[in-house]
Short mmCIF file of C-alpha atoms in Angstrom, two decimals:
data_model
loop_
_atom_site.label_atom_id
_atom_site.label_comp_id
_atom_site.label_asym_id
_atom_site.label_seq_id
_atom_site.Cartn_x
_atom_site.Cartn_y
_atom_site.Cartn_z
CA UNK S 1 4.88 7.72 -17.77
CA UNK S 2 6.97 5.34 -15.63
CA UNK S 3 5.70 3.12 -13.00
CA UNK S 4 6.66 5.83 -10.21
CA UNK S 5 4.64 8.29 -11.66
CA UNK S 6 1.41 5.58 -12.21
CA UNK S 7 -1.98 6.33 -9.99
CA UNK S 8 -1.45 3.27 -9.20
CA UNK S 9 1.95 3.80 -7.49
CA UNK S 10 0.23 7.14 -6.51
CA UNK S 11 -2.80 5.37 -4.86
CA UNK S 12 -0.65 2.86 -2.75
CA UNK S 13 1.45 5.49 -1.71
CA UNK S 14 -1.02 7.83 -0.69
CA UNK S 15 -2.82 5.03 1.31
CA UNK S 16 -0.04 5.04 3.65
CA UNK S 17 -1.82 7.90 5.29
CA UNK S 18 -3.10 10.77 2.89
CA UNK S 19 -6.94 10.03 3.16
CA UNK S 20 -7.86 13.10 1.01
CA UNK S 21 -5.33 12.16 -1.81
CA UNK S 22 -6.65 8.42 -1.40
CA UNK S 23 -10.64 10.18 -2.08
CA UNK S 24 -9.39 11.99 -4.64
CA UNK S 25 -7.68 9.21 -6.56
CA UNK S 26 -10.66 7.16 -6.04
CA UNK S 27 -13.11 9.36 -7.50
CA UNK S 28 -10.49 9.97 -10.52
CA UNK S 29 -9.68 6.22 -11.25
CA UNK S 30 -12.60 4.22 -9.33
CA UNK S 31 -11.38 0.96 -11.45
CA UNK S 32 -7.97 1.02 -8.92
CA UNK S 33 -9.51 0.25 -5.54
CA UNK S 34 -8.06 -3.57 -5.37
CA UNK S 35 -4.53 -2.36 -8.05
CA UNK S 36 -1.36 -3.51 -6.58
CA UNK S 37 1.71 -1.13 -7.16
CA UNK S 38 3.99 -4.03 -8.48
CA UNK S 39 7.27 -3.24 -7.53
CA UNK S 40 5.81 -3.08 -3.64
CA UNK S 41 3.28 -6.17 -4.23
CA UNK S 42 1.37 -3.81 -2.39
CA UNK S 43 -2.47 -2.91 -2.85
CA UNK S 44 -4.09 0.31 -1.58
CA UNK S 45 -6.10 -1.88 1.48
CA UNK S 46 -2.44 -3.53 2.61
CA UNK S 47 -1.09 -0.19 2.80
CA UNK S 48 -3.62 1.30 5.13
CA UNK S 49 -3.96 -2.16 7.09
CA UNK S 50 -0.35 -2.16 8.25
CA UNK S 51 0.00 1.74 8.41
CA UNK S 52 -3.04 2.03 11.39
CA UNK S 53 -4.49 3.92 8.52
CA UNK S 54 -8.39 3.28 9.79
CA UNK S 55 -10.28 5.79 7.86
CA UNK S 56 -8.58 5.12 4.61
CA UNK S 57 -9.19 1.60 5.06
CA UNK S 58 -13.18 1.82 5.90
CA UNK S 59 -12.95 4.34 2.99
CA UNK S 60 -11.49 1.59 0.54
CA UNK S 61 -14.19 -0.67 1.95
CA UNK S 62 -16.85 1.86 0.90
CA UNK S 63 -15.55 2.17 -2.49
CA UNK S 64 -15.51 -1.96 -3.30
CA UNK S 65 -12.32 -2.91 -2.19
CA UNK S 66 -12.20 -6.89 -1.58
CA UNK S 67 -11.51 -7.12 2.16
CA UNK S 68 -8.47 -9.05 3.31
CA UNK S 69 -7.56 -10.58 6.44
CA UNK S 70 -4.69 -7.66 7.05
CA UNK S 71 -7.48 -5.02 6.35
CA UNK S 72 -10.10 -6.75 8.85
CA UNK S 73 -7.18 -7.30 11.88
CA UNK S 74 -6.50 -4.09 11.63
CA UNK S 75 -10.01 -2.50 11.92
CA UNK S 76 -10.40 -5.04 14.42
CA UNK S 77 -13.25 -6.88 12.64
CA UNK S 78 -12.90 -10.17 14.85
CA UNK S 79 -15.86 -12.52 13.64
CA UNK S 80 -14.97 -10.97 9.99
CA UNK S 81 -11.17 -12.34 10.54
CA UNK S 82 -12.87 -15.10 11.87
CA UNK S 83 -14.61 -16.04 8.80
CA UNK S 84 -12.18 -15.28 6.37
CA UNK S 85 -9.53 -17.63 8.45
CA UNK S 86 -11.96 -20.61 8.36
CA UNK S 87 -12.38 -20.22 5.06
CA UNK S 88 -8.71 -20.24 4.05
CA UNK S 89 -6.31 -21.23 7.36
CA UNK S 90 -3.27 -20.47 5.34
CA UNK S 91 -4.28 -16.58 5.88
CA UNK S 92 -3.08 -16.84 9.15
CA UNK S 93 0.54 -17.28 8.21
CA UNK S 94 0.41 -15.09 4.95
CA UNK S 95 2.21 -11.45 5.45
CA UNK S 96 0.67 -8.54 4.02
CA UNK S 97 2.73 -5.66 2.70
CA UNK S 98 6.38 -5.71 3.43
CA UNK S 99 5.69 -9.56 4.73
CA UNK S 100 4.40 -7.51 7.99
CA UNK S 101 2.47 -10.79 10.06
CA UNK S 102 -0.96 -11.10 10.55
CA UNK S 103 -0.56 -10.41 14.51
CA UNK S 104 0.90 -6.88 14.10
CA UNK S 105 -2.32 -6.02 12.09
CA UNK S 106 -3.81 -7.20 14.83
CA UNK S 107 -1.97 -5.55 17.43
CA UNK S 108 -2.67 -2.40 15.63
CA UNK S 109 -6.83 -2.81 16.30
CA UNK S 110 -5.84 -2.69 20.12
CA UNK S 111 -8.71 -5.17 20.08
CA UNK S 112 -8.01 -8.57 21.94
CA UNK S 113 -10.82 -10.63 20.66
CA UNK S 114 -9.01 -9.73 16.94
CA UNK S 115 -5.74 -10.62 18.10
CA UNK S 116 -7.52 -14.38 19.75
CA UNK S 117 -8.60 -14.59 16.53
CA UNK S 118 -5.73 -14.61 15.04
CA UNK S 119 -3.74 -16.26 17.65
CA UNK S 120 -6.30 -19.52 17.48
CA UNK S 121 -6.10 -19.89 13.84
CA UNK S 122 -2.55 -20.50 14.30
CA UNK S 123 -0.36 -16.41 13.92
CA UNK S 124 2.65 -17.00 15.82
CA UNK S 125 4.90 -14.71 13.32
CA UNK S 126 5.68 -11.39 14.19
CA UNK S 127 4.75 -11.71 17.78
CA UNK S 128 7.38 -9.26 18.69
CA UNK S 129 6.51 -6.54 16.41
CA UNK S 130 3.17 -6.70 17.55
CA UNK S 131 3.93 -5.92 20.47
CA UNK S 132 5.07 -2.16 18.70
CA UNK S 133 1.73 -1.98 17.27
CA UNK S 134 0.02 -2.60 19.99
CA UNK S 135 1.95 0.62 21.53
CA UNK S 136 1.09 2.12 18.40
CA UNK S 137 -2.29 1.31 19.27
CA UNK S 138 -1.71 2.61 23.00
CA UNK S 139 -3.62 -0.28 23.90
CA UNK S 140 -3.07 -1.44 27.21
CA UNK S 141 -4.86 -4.69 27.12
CA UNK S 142 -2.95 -5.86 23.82
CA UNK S 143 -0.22 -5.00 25.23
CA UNK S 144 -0.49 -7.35 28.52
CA UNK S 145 -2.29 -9.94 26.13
CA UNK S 146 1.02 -9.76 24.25
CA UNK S 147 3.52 -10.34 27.08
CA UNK S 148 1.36 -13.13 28.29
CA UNK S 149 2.54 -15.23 24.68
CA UNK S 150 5.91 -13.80 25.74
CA UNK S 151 6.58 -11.04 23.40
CA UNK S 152 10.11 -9.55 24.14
CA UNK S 153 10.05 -6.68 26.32
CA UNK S 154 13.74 -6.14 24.64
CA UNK S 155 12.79 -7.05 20.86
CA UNK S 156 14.02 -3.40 19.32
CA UNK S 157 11.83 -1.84 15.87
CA UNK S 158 12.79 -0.61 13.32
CA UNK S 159 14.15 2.33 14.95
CA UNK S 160 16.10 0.37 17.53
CA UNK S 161 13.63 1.39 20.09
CA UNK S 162 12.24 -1.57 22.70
CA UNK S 163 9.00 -1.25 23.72
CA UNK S 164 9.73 0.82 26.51
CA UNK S 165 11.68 3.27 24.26
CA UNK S 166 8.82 3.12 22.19
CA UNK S 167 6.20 4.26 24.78
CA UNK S 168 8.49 7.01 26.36
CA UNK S 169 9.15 8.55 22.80
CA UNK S 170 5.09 8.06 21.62
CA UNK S 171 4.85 9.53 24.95
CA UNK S 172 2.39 6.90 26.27
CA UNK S 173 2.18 7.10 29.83
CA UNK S 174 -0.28 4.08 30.27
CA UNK S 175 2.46 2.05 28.69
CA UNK S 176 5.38 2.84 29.73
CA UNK S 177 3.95 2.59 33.36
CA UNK S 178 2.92 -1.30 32.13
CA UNK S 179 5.93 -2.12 30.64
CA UNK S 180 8.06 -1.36 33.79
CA UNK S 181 6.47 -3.54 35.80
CA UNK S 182 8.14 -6.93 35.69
CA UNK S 183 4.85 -9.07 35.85
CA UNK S 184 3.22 -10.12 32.89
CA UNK S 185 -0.33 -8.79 33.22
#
């Protein structure tokens, strides 16, 4: 069997957004909750964190998974983040998957207390692909909260989109509406 074909590769991949695959795995190969596919020094929790992927992740949780400080931004589990950032600061500059940043985790929650929580241990990278999740997120107020750091209302994604592009093709109303207004809140 090669690496491609592992359940562990399987696992990761499905936690990108196949919750039923993800249950299935898990009740076939409980021992690979916390497994990192190696060539994508990826684990199961890092791939729903920094996919949105909200039900896999609380399902992950259920089944033992260690949490992580991607996993908890995401959710937005603020005091969680919280604790797990005073315990080790240097989470607040470590990547998960794909070296995605801690505040586009964040940005994902929608939640502004989890992005403050971030922000005051010290996240400064990625602050313009947050500002994607957080349209990903359609999440007005992480949005705004975003802009006020100065996010770049012309910083492009991966598709080449700005944020504007980004809410008119989501379609997102609420956003785009925000994002043509020139003030920052």
């Amino acid at each position: 069997m090669s690496d491609f074909e592992s359940p562990t590769h399987e696992l990761v991949a499905s936690a990108h957004g196949n919750a039923a695959r993800v249950r299935e795995l898990l009740d076939a190969h409980p021992e690979l909750v916390d497994a990192r596919y190696g060539p994508w020094n990826e684990s199961p929790l890092e791939a729903a964190a920094h996919t949105g992927g909200r039900e896999i992740a609380a399902l992950l949780l259920e089944r033992g998974a260690a949490p992580n400080h991607v996993g908890w931004a995401m959710l937005g589990r603020a005091a969680d983040l919280r604790i797990l950032l005073t315990g080790d600061p240097t989470l607040a500059h470590t990547p998960g998957a794909h070296g995605i940043g801690l505040l586009y985790h964040a940005a994902l929650s929608g939640d502004v207390d989890t992005l403050e929580a971030a922000w005051d241990a010290g996240a400064r990278d990625g602050l313009n692909a947050a500002l994607h999740a957080a349209i990903r997120a359609h999440s007005v107020p992480a949005l705004e909260w975003l802009l006020l750091r100065g996010a770049a209302r012309d910083a492009v994604n991966m598709r080449g989109q700005t944020p504007l592009d980004a809410a008119r093709a989501a379609p997102w109303d609420e956003g785009v509406a925000r994002l043509s207004r020139s003030d920052p809140r």
